[in-house]
Coordinates of C-alpha atoms in Angstrom, one line a residue:
M1 CA -0.1 -0.3 -0.2
S2 CA 1.5 3.5 -1.0
E3 CA 2.3 6.2 1.5
N4 CA -1.2 8.4 1.2
R5 CA -3.3 5.6 -0.5
L6 CA -6.7 5.1 2.0
N7 CA -7.3 1.7 3.6
T8 CA -10.8 1.0 4.8
E9 CA -10.9 -2.7 4.4
A10 CA -7.6 -3.7 7.4
P11 CA -8.8 -3.9 11.0
F12 CA -6.8 -2.0 13.3
I13 CA -7.5 -0.9 17.4
N14 CA -9.1 1.6 18.8
A15 CA -7.4 2.7 22.3
H16 CA -10.2 4.8 23.5
T17 CA -13.9 4.3 23.6
H18 CA -17.0 4.3 25.8
T19 CA -20.5 2.2 26.3
F20 CA -21.5 3.6 29.5
T21 CA -25.0 5.0 29.2
K22 CA -27.1 7.3 31.5
K23 CA -27.9 4.4 34.1
H24 CA -24.2 5.4 35.2
T25 CA -24.3 9.2 35.0
P26 CA -24.7 10.9 38.4
K27 CA -28.2 12.7 39.0
Y28 CA -26.8 16.0 38.9
M29 CA -24.1 16.5 36.5
A30 CA -24.9 19.8 36.1
K31 CA -23.9 21.0 39.6
Q32 CA -20.6 23.4 39.7
I33 CA -21.8 24.3 36.0
F34 CA -25.2 25.5 36.6
P35 CA -26.0 26.8 40.6
W36 CA -28.6 26.2 43.1
P37 CA -31.4 25.3 42.6
F38 CA -30.5 25.1 39.2
Y39 CA -28.7 22.2 38.9
K40 CA -31.4 20.1 40.7
W41 CA -33.8 21.2 37.7
L42 CA -31.5 20.3 35.6
A43 CA -31.4 16.6 36.8
T44 CA -29.7 13.8 34.1
G45 CA -32.5 11.7 34.0
Y46 CA -34.8 15.2 33.2
M47 CA -32.5 16.7 31.0
V48 CA -32.2 13.1 29.2
N49 CA -35.6 12.8 28.8
R50 CA -36.3 16.7 27.4
I51 CA -33.1 16.0 25.2
K52 CA -34.5 12.7 23.5
A53 CA -38.1 14.2 23.0
Y54 CA -37.1 16.8 21.0
L55 CA -34.5 14.2 19.2
N56 CA -37.6 12.4 18.2
R57 CA -40.2 15.0 17.6
N58 CA -39.7 14.5 13.9
K59 CA -40.1 10.9 13.9
Q60 CA -43.9 10.8 12.3
E61 CA -42.1 12.2 9.2
F62 CA -41.2 8.1 8.7
S63 CA -45.1 6.8 8.8
F64 CA -46.9 7.5 5.8
T65 CA -49.2 10.2 6.7
G66 CA -45.8 12.3 7.8
R67 CA -44.4 11.0 4.2
N68 CA -47.5 12.2 3.1
K69 CA -48.0 15.4 4.7
K70 CA -44.2 16.4 3.9
H71 CA -44.9 15.6 0.0
E72 CA -48.0 18.0 0.3
A73 CA -45.8 20.9 1.8
Y74 CA -43.1 20.2 -0.7
K75 CA -45.4 20.6 -3.6
K76 CA -46.9 24.4 -2.0
K77 CA -43.3 25.6 -1.4
K78 CA -42.6 24.5 -5.0
F79 CA -45.4 26.1 -6.5
W80 CA -44.4 29.3 -4.4
T81 CA -40.8 29.3 -5.3
Q82 CA -41.0 28.2 -9.0
T83 CA -44.2 29.4 -10.4
P84 CA -43.5 32.5 -12.9
G85 CA -44.7 35.5 -11.5
I86 CA -45.8 34.4 -8.3
T87 CA -42.3 33.8 -7.3
K88 CA -41.5 37.7 -7.7
I89 CA -45.2 38.2 -6.0
Y90 CA -44.0 35.9 -3.1
N91 CA -40.6 37.7 -2.8
A92 CA -41.8 40.7 -2.5
F93 CA -44.9 39.6 0.1
L94 CA -41.9 38.6 2.2
I95 CA -39.8 42.1 1.9
I96 CA -42.9 43.6 3.2
I97 CA -43.4 41.1 6.0
W98 CA -40.1 42.0 7.1
L99 CA -40.4 45.4 6.6
I100 CA -43.2 45.9 8.6
F101 CA -41.7 43.5 11.5
A102 CA -38.6 45.3 11.6
Y103 CA -41.2 48.8 11.7
Y104 CA -42.8 47.6 14.3
L105 CA -40.0 46.3 16.6
I106 CA -37.6 49.3 15.6
E107 CA -40.4 51.8 16.7
L108 CA -40.4 49.8 20.3
I109 CA -37.1 49.6 20.9
L110 CA -36.1 52.9 19.9
P111 CA -36.5 54.8 23.2
S112 CA -34.0 52.8 24.2
L113 CA -31.4 53.7 21.6
Q114 CA -31.5 57.4 21.5
G115 CA -28.1 59.0 21.3
T116 CA -26.4 56.5 19.9
W117 CA -24.9 55.9 16.5
L118 CA -27.8 53.1 16.0
G119 CA -30.6 55.0 17.2
W120 CA -29.7 57.9 14.4
L121 CA -30.5 55.2 12.3
C122 CA -33.2 53.3 13.5
C123 CA -34.9 57.2 13.7
H124 CA -34.1 57.6 10.2
F125 CA -35.8 54.1 9.1
V126 CA -38.6 54.7 10.6
D127 CA -39.7 58.3 9.2
V128 CA -39.3 57.1 5.4
L129 CA -42.0 54.4 7.0
C130 CA -43.9 56.3 9.4
P131 CA -46.3 57.8 6.5
I132 CA -47.3 54.5 5.1
M133 CA -47.2 52.0 8.0
P134 CA -50.6 52.5 10.4
D135 CA -50.5 54.3 14.0
L136 CA -51.3 50.8 16.3
G137 CA -52.2 53.0 19.2
S138 CA -50.7 51.2 21.6
S139 CA -47.2 49.0 22.5
W140 CA -49.2 46.3 23.3
N141 CA -50.9 46.2 20.1
S142 CA -47.4 46.6 18.2
I143 CA -46.3 43.5 20.2
L144 CA -48.9 41.3 19.6
L145 CA -48.5 42.3 15.8
L146 CA -44.9 40.9 16.0
V147 CA -45.6 38.1 17.5
F148 CA -48.0 37.1 14.9
I149 CA -45.6 37.7 12.4
V150 CA -43.5 35.2 14.0
L151 CA -45.9 32.8 14.5
I152 CA -47.4 32.7 11.5
F153 CA -44.3 33.6 9.0
R154 CA -41.9 30.8 9.4
N155 CA -39.1 32.6 7.4
V156 CA -38.8 35.4 9.9
R157 CA -39.4 32.7 12.7
R158 CA -36.2 30.8 11.4
T159 CA -34.3 34.2 11.0
I160 CA -34.7 35.2 14.9
K161 CA -34.3 31.6 15.9
K162 CA -31.2 31.7 14.2
Y163 CA -29.4 35.1 15.6
A164 CA -30.7 34.0 19.1
W165 CA -29.1 30.7 19.0
G166 CA -26.0 32.7 18.8
R167 CA -26.6 34.8 21.0
I168 CA -27.3 31.7 23.8
K169 CA -24.2 30.1 22.7
K170 CA -21.9 33.3 23.6
A171 CA -24.0 33.5 26.5
V172 CA -23.7 30.3 28.0
G173 CA -20.2 29.8 27.0
P174 CA -18.0 26.9 26.3
E175 CA -18.2 25.0 29.3
R176 CA -22.1 24.8 29.7
L177 CA -22.4 24.2 25.6
E178 CA -19.9 21.3 26.0
F179 CA -22.1 20.2 29.1
L180 CA -25.3 20.1 26.8
L181 CA -23.5 18.7 23.9
R182 CA -22.8 15.6 26.3
Y183 CA -26.4 15.7 27.6
I184 CA -27.1 15.2 23.1
N185 CA -24.7 12.1 23.1
I186 CA -25.8 10.1 25.6
V187 CA -29.2 10.9 24.6
R188 CA -28.0 9.7 21.2
F189 CA -26.3 6.7 22.2
T190 CA -28.6 5.4 24.7
S191 CA -31.1 2.9 24.1
N192 CA -33.4 0.2 26.1
D193 CA -30.7 -2.1 24.3
G194 CA -28.2 -0.2 26.6
Q195 CA -24.6 -0.8 26.3
A196 CA -25.0 -3.6 23.6
Y197 CA -26.7 -0.9 21.6
I198 CA -23.9 1.3 22.1
F199 CA -21.2 -0.8 20.5
N200 CA -22.7 -1.6 18.1
S201 CA -23.3 2.1 16.9
L202 CA -19.3 2.2 17.2
E203 CA -18.5 -1.6 15.8
Q204 CA -20.3 -0.5 12.3
Q205 CA -18.7 1.8 11.7
Y206 CA -15.5 0.3 11.2
P207 CA -13.8 -2.4 9.0
V208 CA -14.7 -5.7 10.4
G209 CA -12.7 -7.5 12.7
T210 CA -11.0 -3.7 13.9
K211 CA -10.4 -4.1 18.1
F212 CA -11.9 -2.0 20.6
V213 CA -10.8 -0.5 24.2
V214 CA -14.1 0.1 26.3
L215 CA -13.6 2.2 29.2
P216 CA -15.9 2.2 31.6
M217 CA -17.1 5.1 34.1
D218 CA -17.4 4.7 37.4
M219 CA -18.9 8.6 39.0
E220 CA -20.4 7.4 41.7
Y221 CA -17.7 8.9 44.1
M222 CA -17.3 12.8 41.9
D223 CA -20.1 14.0 44.6
A224 CA -22.8 15.1 41.8
G225 CA -26.0 13.3 43.0
P226 CA -26.7 9.0 43.0
V227 CA -26.2 6.9 39.8
E228 CA -29.2 5.1 38.4
E229 CA -27.3 1.8 38.1
S230 CA -24.4 0.7 40.4
Y231 CA -20.3 0.6 39.0
P232 CA -20.5 -3.1 39.7
D233 CA -23.8 -3.6 37.5
Q234 CA -22.3 -1.4 35.2
M235 CA -19.5 -4.3 35.0
K236 CA -21.6 -7.0 34.9
E237 CA -22.8 -5.6 31.6
V238 CA -19.5 -4.8 30.1
L239 CA -18.5 -8.8 30.8
R240 CA -21.7 -9.8 28.6
L241 CA -20.7 -7.6 26.3
K242 CA -17.2 -8.9 26.3
A243 CA -18.9 -12.6 26.4
N244 CA -20.7 -11.7 23.2
N245 CA -17.7 -10.0 21.1
M246 CA -14.7 -11.8 22.4
D247 CA -12.1 -10.9 19.3
T248 CA -13.3 -7.1 19.2
C249 CA -14.0 -5.8 22.6
Y250 CA -11.3 -5.2 25.4
P251 CA -12.6 -3.7 28.5
F252 CA -10.8 -2.2 30.8
I253 CA -11.7 -1.7 35.1
F254 CA -12.3 1.3 36.4
V255 CA -10.8 1.8 40.1
D256 CA -11.3 4.4 42.1
P257 CA -9.1 4.6 45.7
R258 CA -12.9 5.5 47.2
R259 CA -13.8 2.5 46.3
I260 CA -11.0 0.3 47.9
E261 CA -11.0 2.0 50.8
R262 CA -14.8 1.7 51.6
Q263 CA -15.0 -1.5 50.3
S264 CA -17.5 -4.0 51.5
Q265 CA -16.2 -6.7 53.4
K266 CA -19.2 -9.2 51.8
K267 CA -17.0 -9.0 48.7
E268 CA -14.5 -7.0 48.1
F269 CA -13.2 -4.8 44.9
L270 CA -10.1 -5.5 45.2
N271 CA -7.8 -7.8 47.3
L272 CA -4.2 -8.2 46.4
N273 CA -2.2 -10.7 48.8
T274 CA 1.2 -8.5 49.1
D275 CA 2.6 -10.9 51.9
N276 CA 5.4 -11.4 49.2
P277 CA 6.0 -8.1 47.6
D278 CA 8.0 -9.9 44.7
N279 CA 5.0 -12.4 43.5
I280 CA 1.5 -9.7 44.4
V281 CA -1.3 -12.5 44.1
L282 CA -4.6 -11.1 43.3
E283 CA -7.4 -13.2 45.9
E284 CA -10.9 -13.3 45.7
C285 CA -12.7 -10.6 44.3
L286 CA -14.4 -8.8 42.4
M287 CA -11.3 -7.4 40.4
K288 CA -10.8 -10.7 40.0
D289 CA -14.2 -11.5 38.4
Y290 CA -13.5 -8.8 36.4
I291 CA -10.3 -10.1 34.8
E292 CA -11.6 -13.6 34.6
G293 CA -14.5 -12.2 32.6
G294 CA -11.9 -10.8 30.1
C295 CA -11.1 -7.5 31.1
A296 CA -7.7 -6.5 29.7
G297 CA -6.4 -3.4 31.6
I298 CA -7.0 -0.8 34.2
K299 CA -9.1 2.8 33.3
I300 CA -8.6 5.5 36.5
Y301 CA -10.2 9.2 36.3
P302 CA -8.2 11.7 38.6
A303 CA -10.4 14.5 37.9
L304 CA -13.3 13.2 39.6
G305 CA -11.2 14.1 43.3
Y306 CA -8.1 12.1 43.4
Y307 CA -4.1 11.2 42.7
A308 CA -2.9 8.7 40.5
F309 CA -0.2 8.0 43.4
D310 CA -3.4 7.6 46.4
K311 CA -1.7 5.5 48.9
N312 CA -4.6 3.5 47.9
L313 CA -4.0 2.7 44.3
L314 CA 0.0 1.6 45.0
P315 CA -0.2 -1.7 45.8
L316 CA -2.4 -2.1 42.8
W317 CA -0.1 -0.3 40.3
L318 CA 2.8 -3.1 41.6
Y319 CA 0.8 -5.7 41.0
C320 CA 0.2 -4.2 37.6
Q321 CA 3.2 -3.8 37.1
Q322 CA 4.6 -6.9 37.8
E323 CA 1.7 -9.1 35.1
N324 CA 2.5 -5.9 32.8
I325 CA -1.2 -5.3 33.3
P326 CA -2.1 -1.8 30.3
I327 CA -3.3 1.7 33.0
T328 CA -5.4 4.3 31.1
T329 CA -5.8 7.5 32.8
H330 CA -7.2 10.9 32.1
C331 CA -4.9 13.7 31.7
S332 CA -6.7 16.9 29.9
I333 CA -9.3 19.0 31.5
G334 CA -13.1 18.7 30.6
P335 CA -16.6 18.9 31.7
V336 CA -16.2 15.3 34.2
Y337 CA -14.7 16.3 37.3
Y338 CA -15.5 16.5 41.1
R339 CA -18.5 18.4 41.7
G340 CA -18.5 18.2 45.6
K341 CA -17.0 21.3 48.2
L342 CA -13.3 21.2 47.6
K343 CA -12.3 21.6 51.3
N344 CA -14.2 17.4 51.8
L345 CA -10.9 16.4 49.7
G346 CA -9.4 17.1 53.3
K347 CA -7.9 19.6 55.6
D348 CA -4.6 20.7 53.2
Y349 CA -6.5 19.8 49.5
D350 CA -4.8 22.7 48.1
Y351 CA -1.4 21.9 48.9
H352 CA -0.3 19.5 46.5
P353 CA 1.2 16.3 48.6
I354 CA 4.4 15.9 47.7
F355 CA 6.0 19.2 45.0
E356 CA 7.3 21.8 47.0
E357 CA 8.2 25.6 46.5
V358 CA 10.3 28.5 47.4
Y359 CA 8.2 30.3 50.0
K360 CA 10.8 32.9 50.6
K361 CA 14.7 33.8 50.3
D362 CA 16.3 36.1 53.1
E363 CA 18.9 38.4 52.6
N364 CA 21.7 35.5 52.8
E365 CA 19.9 33.8 50.3
K366 CA 18.7 31.3 52.9
R367 CA 15.4 29.8 51.4
T368 CA 12.2 28.1 53.4
F369 CA 10.4 26.0 51.6
G370 CA 6.8 24.4 51.6
K371 CA 4.4 22.3 49.4
M372 CA 3.7 23.8 46.4
R373 CA 0.3 25.9 46.8
F374 CA -2.9 25.8 44.6
H375 CA -5.1 29.2 44.4
E376 CA -7.7 27.8 42.1
L377 CA -11.1 28.4 43.6
K378 CA -13.7 26.6 41.3
N379 CA -14.2 22.8 41.0
K380 CA -13.5 23.5 37.1
H381 CA -10.1 24.6 37.5
F382 CA -8.9 23.0 40.1
Q383 CA -9.4 19.7 38.6
K384 CA -6.0 20.4 36.6
N385 CA -3.9 19.4 40.1
F386 CA -5.4 16.1 39.9
T387 CA -4.7 15.7 35.9
H388 CA -1.6 17.1 35.3
P389 CA 0.7 14.9 33.8
L390 CA 3.5 15.6 36.1
N391 CA 1.7 13.7 38.5
Y392 CA 2.4 11.0 37.1
L393 CA 6.7 11.3 37.6
C394 CA 5.2 10.6 41.2
L395 CA 4.7 7.0 40.6
L396 CA 7.7 6.6 37.6
H397 CA 11.0 8.4 39.3
K398 CA 12.5 7.0 41.9
P399 CA 13.3 9.4 44.4
L400 CA 9.5 11.0 44.1
L401 CA 8.2 7.4 44.7
N402 CA 10.4 7.6 47.9
N403 CA 8.6 10.7 48.5
V404 CA 4.9 9.1 47.9
V405 CA 6.0 6.2 50.2
E406 CA 7.3 8.0 52.8
T407 CA 4.0 10.5 53.2
F408 CA 1.7 8.2 52.8
D409 CA 2.9 5.6 55.2
K410 CA 1.3 5.3 58.4
D411 CA 1.8 1.7 59.6
G412 CA 4.7 0.1 57.9
D413 CA 2.6 -1.3 54.7
L414 CA 4.0 0.7 52.5
K415 CA 7.7 1.3 53.4
M416 CA 7.6 -3.4 53.5
L417 CA 5.5 -3.3 50.3
F418 CA 8.5 -1.1 48.7
G419 CA 10.9 -2.4 50.7
Y420 CA 12.1 0.3 52.2
E421 CA 15.8 0.1 53.3
N422 CA 18.1 2.9 55.0
G423 CA 15.5 6.0 53.5
E424 CA 15.3 4.1 50.1
I425 CA 13.3 1.8 48.8
T426 CA 14.1 -0.7 46.6
R427 CA 11.1 -1.7 44.7
T428 CA 10.0 1.4 41.8
L429 CA 7.1 1.3 39.3
H430 CA 9.8 2.2 36.5
N431 CA 7.9 -0.3 34.4
L432 CA 4.7 0.5 34.7
K433 CA 2.4 0.5 31.6
I434 CA 0.3 3.7 31.4
N435 CA -1.3 5.8 28.9
L436 CA -1.8 9.8 29.2
A437 CA -4.9 9.7 27.8
H438 CA -6.1 12.6 25.3
Y439 CA -2.2 14.1 24.9
G440 CA -3.0 16.6 27.1
S441 CA -5.7 17.8 25.2
A442 CA -6.4 20.5 21.9
E443 CA -5.9 23.1 23.9
M444 CA -2.4 22.4 25.7
W445 CA -1.7 21.7 21.7
D446 CA -3.0 25.5 20.9
K447 CA -1.0 26.4 23.5
F448 CA 2.6 24.6 22.6
L449 CA 2.2 25.8 18.7
S450 CA 1.0 29.4 20.0
Q451 CA 4.3 30.0 22.5
D452 CA 7.2 31.1 19.8
R453 CA 10.1 32.7 22.8
Y454 CA 9.1 30.3 25.6
R455 CA 11.8 28.0 25.3
E456 CA 10.4 25.2 27.2
A457 CA 8.5 25.7 24.6
N458 CA 10.7 24.6 22.0
A459 CA 12.7 22.0 23.8
I460 CA 10.5 18.8 21.9
I461 CA 12.1 20.7 18.6
K462 CA 15.3 21.9 19.6
D463 CA 16.2 18.7 21.4
P464 CA 14.2 15.7 20.5
R465 CA 16.2 13.0 22.0
N466 CA 15.3 15.0 25.5
G467 CA 12.7 17.5 25.5
L468 CA 12.7 19.2 28.7
D469 CA 15.1 17.1 30.2
L470 CA 12.6 16.1 32.9
K471 CA 14.5 13.4 34.8
G472 CA 17.5 16.2 34.9
N473 CA 15.6 18.7 36.4
L474 CA 13.1 17.0 39.5
D475 CA 15.2 17.8 41.8
N476 CA 15.3 21.5 40.3
I477 CA 12.4 22.8 42.9
A478 CA 12.3 26.1 41.0
K479 CA 12.0 24.6 37.9
L480 CA 9.7 22.0 38.9
Y481 CA 7.4 24.8 40.1
S482 CA 7.9 26.3 36.0
Y483 CA 6.9 23.5 34.4
W484 CA 3.5 23.2 36.4
H485 CA 2.3 26.3 36.3
W486 CA 4.1 27.6 32.1
V487 CA 4.8 24.8 30.7
D488 CA 2.2 23.0 27.7
W489 CA 1.2 19.5 28.4
F490 CA 1.8 18.9 25.1
S491 CA 5.6 19.5 26.0
I492 CA 5.5 17.6 29.0
I493 CA 3.8 14.1 27.8
S494 CA 6.2 14.6 24.7
T495 CA 9.1 14.2 27.1
M496 CA 7.9 11.4 29.2
L497 CA 7.6 9.3 25.7
M498 CA 11.1 9.9 25.4
Q499 CA 12.4 9.9 29.1
F500 CA 10.2 6.8 30.2
N501 CA 9.8 3.6 28.3
H502 CA 6.5 2.6 29.2
V503 CA 4.8 5.5 29.2
Y504 CA 1.9 6.2 26.2
T505 CA -0.4 8.4 24.6
D506 CA -3.5 8.6 22.9
V507 CA -5.2 10.9 20.5
S508 CA -9.0 10.6 21.6
Y509 CA -10.7 13.4 21.3
T510 CA -8.3 16.0 21.0
S511 CA -7.6 15.1 17.4
H512 CA -10.9 14.9 16.6
D513 CA -9.6 18.1 13.9
L514 CA -8.3 18.5 11.2
N515 CA -6.0 21.1 12.4
Y516 CA -4.3 19.2 14.9
L517 CA -3.4 16.1 12.1
S518 CA -0.6 18.3 10.7
L519 CA 1.2 18.4 14.7
L520 CA 0.7 14.7 15.5
S521 CA 1.9 13.8 12.1
E522 CA 5.1 16.3 12.5
I523 CA 5.6 14.9 16.3
L524 CA 5.6 11.0 14.6
D525 CA 8.8 11.9 12.8
N526 CA 10.2 11.6 15.9
P527 CA 11.3 7.8 16.1
N528 CA 11.6 8.5 20.1
I529 CA 7.7 8.9 20.2
S530 CA 6.1 7.2 17.7
N531 CA 6.4 4.4 19.0
R532 CA 4.4 5.1 22.1
V533 CA 1.0 7.3 20.5
L534 CA -2.1 5.3 20.4
F535 CA -5.2 5.6 17.8
G536 CA -8.2 6.7 19.9
T537 CA -11.6 8.5 19.6
D538 CA -13.5 9.2 23.1
F539 CA -16.3 7.7 21.2
Y540 CA -18.8 8.7 22.0
V541 CA -17.7 11.8 23.8
V542 CA -16.5 12.9 20.1
S543 CA -19.6 12.3 17.9
N544 CA -21.1 15.8 18.4
H545 CA -17.3 16.9 16.6
K546 CA -17.8 14.1 13.6
T547 CA -18.8 10.9 13.4
E548 CA -16.5 7.5 13.5
K549 CA -15.9 6.8 10.4
Q550 CA -14.5 10.8 9.7
Y551 CA -12.4 10.5 12.3
W552 CA -10.1 7.4 11.6
I553 CA -10.5 8.0 7.9
D554 CA -9.4 12.0 7.9
M555 CA -6.9 10.3 10.1
Q556 CA -5.4 7.7 7.8
N557 CA -5.1 9.8 5.0
T558 CA -3.7 12.4 6.6
L559 CA -0.7 10.9 7.9
G560 CA -0.5 7.6 5.6
S561 CA 0.0 4.3 5.7
R562 CA 3.1 4.0 7.8
K563 CA 2.8 6.3 10.8
W564 CA -1.3 5.2 10.5
E565 CA 0.2 1.6 10.7
R566 CA 2.0 2.7 13.6
I567 CA -0.4 4.4 16.0
A568 CA -3.5 1.9 15.2
Y569 CA -2.4 -0.9 15.2
Q570 CA 1.5 -1.6 16.4
N571 CA 1.5 0.8 19.5
P572 CA -1.8 -0.3 20.9
T573 CA -0.6 -4.2 20.7
E574 CA 2.4 -3.7 22.7
F575 CA 0.5 -1.6 25.1
L576 CA -2.4 -4.3 25.6
T577 CA -0.1 -7.1 25.9
S578 CA -0.3 -8.6 29.5
S579 CA -0.2 -11.5 31.3
L580 CA -3.9 -11.2 31.8
P581 CA -6.5 -14.0 30.1
G582 CA -8.1 -10.7 28.3
S583 CA -5.0 -9.4 27.4
L584 CA -4.7 -9.1 22.9

């Protein structure tokens, strides 16, 4: 196959998809996006049902009666728009209607425009038409006439609707609009058939034999209200999905450290025997059931209110490293994040547990250190502190992991687990296989491309072998502070791909815009990066931008066969290979 020849027949691997439904979404997802009591009124179930009713409003058009009505309407419209003579009369009539509408509307709002250039123009417009327009006597009569015109004439109605929608989008803002689009996608891909229906909607847009990593979501601890169907019940359906699609469905297990901490004694979520840390055994628990049912990896979502180095996750990470289990983690800023009060996250929630900064220097240049401080007051901004890519260095970089163990060890268990001797751990997580999903986000790609004078923003171009040289600078507190606050995540993640042998990233959601495919193609020319990038789409979340088939066809045809095969087959195959029975 030539370099740019499109191949729509060869199967490949989509490393980032979803099949969860509205049943798995908290009741008050609108919390923190809309103030109380509005988020209560915009409960997930209510919103989904209203949107579903709106999307289904034209279903009757597909019935025989509906099709006949549509044809009759077409014939009338054809008569008015294509009959010689009638067309001119029709267009002249519309102009008159618009003049009448504009005249009485401007007459109503003219007092509020006095003293402005727009008021001057409107005043002249009214003066010109005043001799031929009847006096309606009162403002209420003018309002009634305007309402009548809007209700009767579709042309006027459509124009006003288009203008109003543009103003609404601007007033609502991108975050609330993205939130609404998420609701719409949940409706579009949710039916009585549940996850099987969603998976089928995904699968039919790809060549036969294409494989999909399915990532469930456990949103019960994000403090956005209850979910209709519990996470264990969601996973039962995921396992049925796997059983019915053995060769194409590769589900991951969503892990939230709070579920581990609060797990039931009846059937634990995670039960690891760590008596021998060099040979950790997964004993009877829900996670063992999921693995035996065909699950192929682990998914975490720190934006829901925790760090990837949470003490309850550390034993699991050792087990994952031991069994070469792939981990996918959310590594961008988006509309799904912790919705509760930030102070409920802990007393020192606005300080980083591990990283430090310089608080002050005295006249003798003596520096005072303390934990890195956060200043974000809103949840939507604070989430970046959980999802920041530098947090994963607390797992992968031995000195930082050593600090994690010392910080979180209360009874000696963690120190024993990591072989802590003479102030230093002897077991590390440097072989942990982890995918930093979304490659930082489109916003970070824009930030990378827009910064031309900031040295760190050009590091991966100037030094394509080392990038930012994270390993050499992590002990430099000033540098670390700079990386955290000012360096784009695209540069940080690219550097991590170069310097840590088992770190991956996927381009799900981020690369939906064709403008970003040029940057993706360029970065894939770097041999130190190209073998760690995974194809993914973030189905069905990305569907408000483009369809699945358009997503992969655009990318395959833009990148060419060599790069496409690398990110859509070779890299995902290596990433998904493990000792698990459900491994690729």
